[in-house]
PDB file of N, CA and C in Angstrom:
ATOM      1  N   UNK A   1     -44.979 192.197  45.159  1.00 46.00           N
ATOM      2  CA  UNK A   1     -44.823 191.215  44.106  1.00 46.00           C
ATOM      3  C   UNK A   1     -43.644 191.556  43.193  1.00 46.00           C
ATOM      4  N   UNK A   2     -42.975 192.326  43.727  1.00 52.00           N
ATOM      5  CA  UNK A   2     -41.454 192.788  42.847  1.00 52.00           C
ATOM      6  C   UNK A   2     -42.341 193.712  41.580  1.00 52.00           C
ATOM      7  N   UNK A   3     -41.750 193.320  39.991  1.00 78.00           N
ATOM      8  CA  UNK A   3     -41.796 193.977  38.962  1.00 78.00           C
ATOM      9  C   UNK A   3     -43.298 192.832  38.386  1.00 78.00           C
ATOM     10  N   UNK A   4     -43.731 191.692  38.987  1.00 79.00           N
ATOM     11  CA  UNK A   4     -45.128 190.859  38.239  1.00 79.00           C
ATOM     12  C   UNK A   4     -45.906 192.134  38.664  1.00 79.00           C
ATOM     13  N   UNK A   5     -47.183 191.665  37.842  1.00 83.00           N
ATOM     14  CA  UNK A   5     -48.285 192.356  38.585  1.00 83.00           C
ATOM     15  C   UNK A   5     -49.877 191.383  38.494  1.00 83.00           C
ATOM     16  N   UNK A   6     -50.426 191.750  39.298  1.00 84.00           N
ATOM     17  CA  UNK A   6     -51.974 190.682  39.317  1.00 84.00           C
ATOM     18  C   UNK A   6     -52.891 191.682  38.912  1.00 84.00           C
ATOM     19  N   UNK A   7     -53.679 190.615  37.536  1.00 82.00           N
ATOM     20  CA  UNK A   7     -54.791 191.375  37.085  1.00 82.00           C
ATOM     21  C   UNK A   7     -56.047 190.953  37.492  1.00 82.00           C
ATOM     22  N   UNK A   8     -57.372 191.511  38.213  1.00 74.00           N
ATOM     23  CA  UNK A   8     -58.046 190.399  39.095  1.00 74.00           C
ATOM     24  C   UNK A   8     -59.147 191.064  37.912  1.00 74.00           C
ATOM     25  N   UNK A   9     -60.068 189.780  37.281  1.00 75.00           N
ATOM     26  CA  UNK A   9     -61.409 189.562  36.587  1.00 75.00           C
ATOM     27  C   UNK A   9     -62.283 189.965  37.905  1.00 75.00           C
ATOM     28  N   UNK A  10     -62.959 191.204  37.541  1.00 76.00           N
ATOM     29  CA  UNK A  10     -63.921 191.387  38.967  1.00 76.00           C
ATOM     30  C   UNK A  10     -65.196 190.538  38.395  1.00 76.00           C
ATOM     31  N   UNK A  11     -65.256 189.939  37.266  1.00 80.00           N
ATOM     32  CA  UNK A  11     -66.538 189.402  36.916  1.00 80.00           C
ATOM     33  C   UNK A  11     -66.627 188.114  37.493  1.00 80.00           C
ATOM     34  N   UNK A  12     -65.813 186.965  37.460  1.00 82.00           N
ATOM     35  CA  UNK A  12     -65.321 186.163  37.440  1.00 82.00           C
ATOM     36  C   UNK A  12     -64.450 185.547  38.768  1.00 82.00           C
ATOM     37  N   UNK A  13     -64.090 186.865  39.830  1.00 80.00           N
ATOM     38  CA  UNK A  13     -62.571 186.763  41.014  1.00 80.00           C
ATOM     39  C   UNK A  13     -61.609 185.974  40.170  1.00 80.00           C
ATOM     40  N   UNK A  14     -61.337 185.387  39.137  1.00 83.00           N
ATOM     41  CA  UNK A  14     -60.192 185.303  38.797  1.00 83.00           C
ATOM     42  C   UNK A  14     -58.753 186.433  38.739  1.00 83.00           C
ATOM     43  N   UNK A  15     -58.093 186.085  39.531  1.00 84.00           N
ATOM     44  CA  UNK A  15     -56.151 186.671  39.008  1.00 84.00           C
ATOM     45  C   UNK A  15     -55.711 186.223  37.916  1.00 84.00           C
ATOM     46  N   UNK A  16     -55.279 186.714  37.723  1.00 86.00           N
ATOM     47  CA  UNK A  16     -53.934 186.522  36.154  1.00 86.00           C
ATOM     48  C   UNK A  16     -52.830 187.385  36.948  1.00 86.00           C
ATOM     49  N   UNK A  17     -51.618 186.694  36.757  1.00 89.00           N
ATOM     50  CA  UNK A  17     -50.314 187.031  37.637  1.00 89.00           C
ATOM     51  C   UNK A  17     -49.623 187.044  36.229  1.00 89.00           C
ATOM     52  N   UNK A  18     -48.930 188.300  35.782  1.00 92.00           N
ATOM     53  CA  UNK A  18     -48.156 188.624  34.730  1.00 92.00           C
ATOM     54  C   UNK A  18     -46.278 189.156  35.360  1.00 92.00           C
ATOM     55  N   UNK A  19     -45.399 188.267  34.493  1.00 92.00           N
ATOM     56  CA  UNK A  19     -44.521 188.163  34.831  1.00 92.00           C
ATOM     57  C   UNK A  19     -43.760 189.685  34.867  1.00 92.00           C
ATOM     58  N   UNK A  20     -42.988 190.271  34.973  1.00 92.00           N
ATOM     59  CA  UNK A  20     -42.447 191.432  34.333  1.00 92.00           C
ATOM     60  C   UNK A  20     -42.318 191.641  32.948  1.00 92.00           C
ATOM     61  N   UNK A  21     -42.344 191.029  31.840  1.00 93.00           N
ATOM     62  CA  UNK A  21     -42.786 190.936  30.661  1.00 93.00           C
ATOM     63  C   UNK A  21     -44.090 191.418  30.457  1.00 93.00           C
ATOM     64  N   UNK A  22     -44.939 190.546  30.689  1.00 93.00           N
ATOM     65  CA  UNK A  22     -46.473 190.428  30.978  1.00 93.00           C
ATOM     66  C   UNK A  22     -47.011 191.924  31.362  1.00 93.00           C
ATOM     67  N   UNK A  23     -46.663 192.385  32.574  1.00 93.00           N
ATOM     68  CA  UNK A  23     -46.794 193.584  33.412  1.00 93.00           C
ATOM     69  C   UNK A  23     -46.343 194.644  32.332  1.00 93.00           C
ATOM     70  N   UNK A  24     -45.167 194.483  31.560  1.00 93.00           N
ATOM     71  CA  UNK A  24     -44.825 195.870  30.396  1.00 93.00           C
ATOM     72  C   UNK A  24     -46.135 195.877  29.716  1.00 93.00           C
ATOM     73  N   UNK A  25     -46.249 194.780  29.127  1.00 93.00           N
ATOM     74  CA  UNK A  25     -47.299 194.818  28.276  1.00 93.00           C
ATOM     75  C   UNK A  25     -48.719 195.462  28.418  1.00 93.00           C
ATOM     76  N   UNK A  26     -48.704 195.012  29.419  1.00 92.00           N
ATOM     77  CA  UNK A  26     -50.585 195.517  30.527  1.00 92.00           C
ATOM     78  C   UNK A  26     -50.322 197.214  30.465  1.00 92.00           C
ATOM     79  N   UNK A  27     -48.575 197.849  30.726  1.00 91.00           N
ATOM     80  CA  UNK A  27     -48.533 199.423  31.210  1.00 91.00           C
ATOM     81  C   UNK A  27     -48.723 199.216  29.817  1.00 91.00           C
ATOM     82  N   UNK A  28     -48.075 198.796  28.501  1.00 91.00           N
ATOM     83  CA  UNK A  28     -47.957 199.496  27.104  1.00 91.00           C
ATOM     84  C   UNK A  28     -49.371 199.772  26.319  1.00 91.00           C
ATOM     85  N   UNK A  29     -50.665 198.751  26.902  1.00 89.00           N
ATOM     86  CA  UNK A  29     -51.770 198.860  26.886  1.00 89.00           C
ATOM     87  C   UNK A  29     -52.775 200.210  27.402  1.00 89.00           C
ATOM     88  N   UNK A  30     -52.025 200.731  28.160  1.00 88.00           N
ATOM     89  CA  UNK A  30     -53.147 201.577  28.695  1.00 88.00           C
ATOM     90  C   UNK A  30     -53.284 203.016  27.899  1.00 88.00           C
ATOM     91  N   UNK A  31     -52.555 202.970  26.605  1.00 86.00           N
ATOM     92  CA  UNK A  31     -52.775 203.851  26.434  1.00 86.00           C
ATOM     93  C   UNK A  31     -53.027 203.177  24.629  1.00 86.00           C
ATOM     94  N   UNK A  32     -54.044 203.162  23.797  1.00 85.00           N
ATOM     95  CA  UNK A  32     -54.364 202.418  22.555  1.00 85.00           C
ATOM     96  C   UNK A  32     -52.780 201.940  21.874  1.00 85.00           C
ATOM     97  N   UNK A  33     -52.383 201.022  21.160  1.00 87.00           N
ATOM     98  CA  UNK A  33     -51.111 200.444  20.620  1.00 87.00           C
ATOM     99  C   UNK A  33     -51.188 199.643  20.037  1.00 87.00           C
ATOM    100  N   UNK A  34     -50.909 199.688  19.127  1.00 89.00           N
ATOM    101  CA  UNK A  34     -51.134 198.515  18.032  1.00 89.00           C
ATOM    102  C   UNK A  34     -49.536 197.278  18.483  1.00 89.00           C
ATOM    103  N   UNK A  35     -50.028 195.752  18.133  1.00 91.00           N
ATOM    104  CA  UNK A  35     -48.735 194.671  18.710  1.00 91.00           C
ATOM    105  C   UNK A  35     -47.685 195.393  17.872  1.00 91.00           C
ATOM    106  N   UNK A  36     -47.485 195.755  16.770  1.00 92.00           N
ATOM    107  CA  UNK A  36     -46.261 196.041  16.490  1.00 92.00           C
ATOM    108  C   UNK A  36     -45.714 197.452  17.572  1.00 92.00           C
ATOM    109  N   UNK A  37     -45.818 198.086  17.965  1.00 93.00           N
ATOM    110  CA  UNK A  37     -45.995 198.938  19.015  1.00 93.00           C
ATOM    111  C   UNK A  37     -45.602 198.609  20.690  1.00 93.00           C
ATOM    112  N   UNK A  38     -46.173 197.512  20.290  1.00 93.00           N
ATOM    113  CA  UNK A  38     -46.157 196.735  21.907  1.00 93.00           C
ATOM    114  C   UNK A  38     -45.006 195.890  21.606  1.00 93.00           C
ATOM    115  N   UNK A  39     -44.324 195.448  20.919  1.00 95.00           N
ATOM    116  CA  UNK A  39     -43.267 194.698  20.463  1.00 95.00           C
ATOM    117  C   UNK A  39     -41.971 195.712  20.918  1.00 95.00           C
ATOM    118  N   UNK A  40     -41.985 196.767  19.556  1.00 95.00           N
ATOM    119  CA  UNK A  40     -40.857 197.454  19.619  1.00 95.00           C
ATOM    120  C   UNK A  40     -40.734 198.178  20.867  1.00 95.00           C
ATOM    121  N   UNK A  41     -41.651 198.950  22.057  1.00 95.00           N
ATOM    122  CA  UNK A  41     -41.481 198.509  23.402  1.00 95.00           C
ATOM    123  C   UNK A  41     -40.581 197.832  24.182  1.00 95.00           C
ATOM    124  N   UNK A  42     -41.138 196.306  23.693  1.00 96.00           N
ATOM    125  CA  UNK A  42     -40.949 195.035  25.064  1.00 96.00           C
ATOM    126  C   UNK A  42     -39.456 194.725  24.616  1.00 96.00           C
ATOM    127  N   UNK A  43     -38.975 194.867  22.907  1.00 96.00           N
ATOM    128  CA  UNK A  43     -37.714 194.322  22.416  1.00 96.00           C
ATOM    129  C   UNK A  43     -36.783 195.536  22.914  1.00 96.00           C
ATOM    130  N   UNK A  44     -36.974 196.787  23.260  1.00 95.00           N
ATOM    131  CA  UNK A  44     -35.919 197.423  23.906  1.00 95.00           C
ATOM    132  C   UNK A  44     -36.345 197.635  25.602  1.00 95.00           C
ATOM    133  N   UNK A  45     -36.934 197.082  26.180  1.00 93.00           N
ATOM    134  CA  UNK A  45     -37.133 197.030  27.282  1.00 93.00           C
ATOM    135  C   UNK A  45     -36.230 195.703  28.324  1.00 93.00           C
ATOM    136  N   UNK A  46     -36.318 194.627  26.752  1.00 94.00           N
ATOM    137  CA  UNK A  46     -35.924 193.356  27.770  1.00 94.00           C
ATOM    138  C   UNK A  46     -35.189 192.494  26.136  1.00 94.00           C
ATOM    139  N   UNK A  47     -34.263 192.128  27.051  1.00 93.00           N
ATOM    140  CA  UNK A  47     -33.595 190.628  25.870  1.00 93.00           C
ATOM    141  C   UNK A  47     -34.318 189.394  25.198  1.00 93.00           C
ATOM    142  N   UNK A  48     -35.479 190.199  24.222  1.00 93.00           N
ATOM    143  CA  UNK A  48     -36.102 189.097  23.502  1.00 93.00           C
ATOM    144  C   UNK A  48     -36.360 189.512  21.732  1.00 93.00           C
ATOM    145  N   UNK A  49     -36.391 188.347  21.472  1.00 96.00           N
ATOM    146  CA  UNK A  49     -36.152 188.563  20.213  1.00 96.00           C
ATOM    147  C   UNK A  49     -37.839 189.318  19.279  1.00 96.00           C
ATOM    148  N   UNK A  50     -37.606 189.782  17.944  1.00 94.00           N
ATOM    149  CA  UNK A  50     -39.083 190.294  17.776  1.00 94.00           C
ATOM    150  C   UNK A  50     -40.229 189.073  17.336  1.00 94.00           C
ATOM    151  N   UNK A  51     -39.723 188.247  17.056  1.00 95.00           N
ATOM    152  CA  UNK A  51     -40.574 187.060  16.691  1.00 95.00           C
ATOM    153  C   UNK A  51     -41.333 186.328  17.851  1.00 95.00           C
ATOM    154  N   UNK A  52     -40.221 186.177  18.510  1.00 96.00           N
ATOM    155  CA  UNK A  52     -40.291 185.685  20.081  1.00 96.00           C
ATOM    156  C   UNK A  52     -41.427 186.550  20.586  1.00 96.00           C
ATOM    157  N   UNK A  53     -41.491 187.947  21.104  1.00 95.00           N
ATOM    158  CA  UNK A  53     -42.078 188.833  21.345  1.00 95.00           C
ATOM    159  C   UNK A  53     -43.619 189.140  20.810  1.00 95.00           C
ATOM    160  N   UNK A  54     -43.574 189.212  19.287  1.00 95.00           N
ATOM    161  CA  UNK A  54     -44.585 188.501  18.613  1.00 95.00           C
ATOM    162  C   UNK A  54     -45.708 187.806  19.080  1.00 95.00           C
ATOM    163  N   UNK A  55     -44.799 186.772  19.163  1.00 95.00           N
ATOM    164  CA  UNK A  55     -45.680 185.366  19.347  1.00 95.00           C
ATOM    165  C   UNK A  55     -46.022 185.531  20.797  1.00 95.00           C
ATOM    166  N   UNK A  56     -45.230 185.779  21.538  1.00 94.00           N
ATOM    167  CA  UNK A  56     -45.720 185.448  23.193  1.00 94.00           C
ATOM    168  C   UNK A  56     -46.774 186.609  23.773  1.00 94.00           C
ATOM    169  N   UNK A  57     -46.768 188.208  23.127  1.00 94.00           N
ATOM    170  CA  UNK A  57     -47.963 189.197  23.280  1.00 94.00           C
ATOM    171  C   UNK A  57     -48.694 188.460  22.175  1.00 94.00           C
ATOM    172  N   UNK A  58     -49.250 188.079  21.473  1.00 93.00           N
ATOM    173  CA  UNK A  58     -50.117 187.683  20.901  1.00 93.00           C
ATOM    174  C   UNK A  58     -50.962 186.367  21.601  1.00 93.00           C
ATOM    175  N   UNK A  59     -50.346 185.864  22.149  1.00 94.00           N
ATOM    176  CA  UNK A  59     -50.545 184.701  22.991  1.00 94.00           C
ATOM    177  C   UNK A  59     -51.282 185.418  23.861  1.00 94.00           C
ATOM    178  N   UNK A  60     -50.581 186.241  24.986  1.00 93.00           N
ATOM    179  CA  UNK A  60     -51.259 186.854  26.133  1.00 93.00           C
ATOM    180  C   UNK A  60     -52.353 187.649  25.869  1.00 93.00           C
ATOM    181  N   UNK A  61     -52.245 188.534  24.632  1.00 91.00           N
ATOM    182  CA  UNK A  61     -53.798 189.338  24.218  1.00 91.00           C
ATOM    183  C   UNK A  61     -54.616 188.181  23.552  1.00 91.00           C
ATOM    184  N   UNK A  62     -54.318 187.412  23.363  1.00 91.00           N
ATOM    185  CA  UNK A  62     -55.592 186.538  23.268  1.00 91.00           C
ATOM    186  C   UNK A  62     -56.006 186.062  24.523  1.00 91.00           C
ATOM    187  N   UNK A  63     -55.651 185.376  25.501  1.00 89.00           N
ATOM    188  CA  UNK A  63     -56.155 184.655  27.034  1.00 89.00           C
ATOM    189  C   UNK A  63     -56.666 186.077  27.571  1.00 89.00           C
ATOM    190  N   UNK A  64     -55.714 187.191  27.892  1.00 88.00           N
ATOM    191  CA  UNK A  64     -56.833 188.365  28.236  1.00 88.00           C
ATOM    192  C   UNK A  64     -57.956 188.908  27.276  1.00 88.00           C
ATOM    193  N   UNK A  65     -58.237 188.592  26.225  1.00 88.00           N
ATOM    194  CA  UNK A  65     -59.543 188.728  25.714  1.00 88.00           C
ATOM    195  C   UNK A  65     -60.087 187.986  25.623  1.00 88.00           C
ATOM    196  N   UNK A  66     -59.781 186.490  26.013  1.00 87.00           N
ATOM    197  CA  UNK A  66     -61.145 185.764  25.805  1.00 87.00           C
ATOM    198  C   UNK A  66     -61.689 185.820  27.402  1.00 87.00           C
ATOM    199  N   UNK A  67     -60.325 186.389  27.896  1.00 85.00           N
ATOM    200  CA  UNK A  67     -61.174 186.796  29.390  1.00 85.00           C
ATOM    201  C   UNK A  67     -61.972 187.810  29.917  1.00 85.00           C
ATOM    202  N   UNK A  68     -61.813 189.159  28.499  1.00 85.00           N
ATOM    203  CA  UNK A  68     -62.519 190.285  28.456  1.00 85.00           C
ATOM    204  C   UNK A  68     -62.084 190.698  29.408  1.00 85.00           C
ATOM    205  N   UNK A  69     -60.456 190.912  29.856  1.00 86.00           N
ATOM    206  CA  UNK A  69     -59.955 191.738  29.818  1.00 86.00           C
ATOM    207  C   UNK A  69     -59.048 192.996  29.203  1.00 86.00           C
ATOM    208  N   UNK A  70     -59.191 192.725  28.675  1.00 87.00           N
ATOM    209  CA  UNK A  70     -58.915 193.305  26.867  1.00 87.00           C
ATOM    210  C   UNK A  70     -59.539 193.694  26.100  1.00 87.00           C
ATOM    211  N   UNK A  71     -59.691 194.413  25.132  1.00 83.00           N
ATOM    212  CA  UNK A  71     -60.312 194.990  24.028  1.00 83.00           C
ATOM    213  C   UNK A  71     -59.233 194.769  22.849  1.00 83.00           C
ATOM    214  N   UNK A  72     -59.415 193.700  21.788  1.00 79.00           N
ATOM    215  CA  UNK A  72     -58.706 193.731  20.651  1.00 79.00           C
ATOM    216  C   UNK A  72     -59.316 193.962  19.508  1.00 79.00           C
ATOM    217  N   UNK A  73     -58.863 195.195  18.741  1.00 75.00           N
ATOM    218  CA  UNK A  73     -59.303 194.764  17.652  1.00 75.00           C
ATOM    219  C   UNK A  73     -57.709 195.354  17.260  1.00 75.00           C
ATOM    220  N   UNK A  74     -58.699 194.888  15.531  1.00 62.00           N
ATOM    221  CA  UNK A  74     -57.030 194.852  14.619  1.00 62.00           C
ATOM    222  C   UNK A  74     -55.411 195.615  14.284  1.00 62.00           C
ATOM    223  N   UNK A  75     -56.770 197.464  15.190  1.00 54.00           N
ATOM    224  CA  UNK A  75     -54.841 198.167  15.426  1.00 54.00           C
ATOM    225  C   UNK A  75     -54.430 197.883  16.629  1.00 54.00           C
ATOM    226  N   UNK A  76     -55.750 198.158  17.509  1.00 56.00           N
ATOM    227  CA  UNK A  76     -55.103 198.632  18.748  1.00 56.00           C
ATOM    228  C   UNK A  76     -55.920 197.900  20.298  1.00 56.00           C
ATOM    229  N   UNK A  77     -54.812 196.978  20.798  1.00 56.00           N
ATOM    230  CA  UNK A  77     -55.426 196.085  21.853  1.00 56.00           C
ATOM    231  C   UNK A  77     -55.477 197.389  23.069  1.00 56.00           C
ATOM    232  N   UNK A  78     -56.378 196.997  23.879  1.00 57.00           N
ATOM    233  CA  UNK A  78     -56.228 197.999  25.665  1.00 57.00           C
ATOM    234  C   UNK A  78     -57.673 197.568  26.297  1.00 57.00           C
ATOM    235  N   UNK A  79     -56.547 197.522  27.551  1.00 60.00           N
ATOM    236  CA  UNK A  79     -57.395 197.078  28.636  1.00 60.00           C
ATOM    237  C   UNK A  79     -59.278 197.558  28.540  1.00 60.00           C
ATOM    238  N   UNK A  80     -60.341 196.259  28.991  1.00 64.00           N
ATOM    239  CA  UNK A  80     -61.502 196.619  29.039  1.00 64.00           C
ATOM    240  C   UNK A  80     -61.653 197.626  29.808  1.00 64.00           C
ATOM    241  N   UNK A  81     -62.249 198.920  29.777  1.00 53.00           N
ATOM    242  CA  UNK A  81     -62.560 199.488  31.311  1.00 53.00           C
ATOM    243  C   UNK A  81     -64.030 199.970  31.897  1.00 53.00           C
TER     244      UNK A  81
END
């Protein structure tokens, strides 16, 4: 799958296919990180702006937690395990 990666809901068999963006985010997760954390990351990893960045991990940790794949709370999002 190149640099995406597939996250499969074993509860559910749902995939979630994360772009190379997406996929930083999932590695920047595995270890506790608060979004500002996961930002300054993704903004020297790849050509996006911090607002931009912002908004679009905030987006994605919400759909992976309401899919409970995720664990968010207010510092630090990471994967359910």
């Amino acid at each position: 799958m190149g640099k995406d990666i597939a996250v499969l809901d074993m509860d559910s068999n749902v995939y979630y296919s994360l772009n190379p963006v997406g996929a930083a985010i999932w590695e920047q997760l595995q270890s506790p990180s608060s979004l500002d954390e996961v930002c300054t990351a993704i903004t020297r990893r790849f050509d996006v702006a911090a607002d931009v960045c912002r908004a679009d991990a905030s987006a994605l940790l919400s759909t992976l937690s309401r899919a409970g794949l995720v664990k968010v709370d207010n510092a630090h999002p990471q994967p359910n395990k």
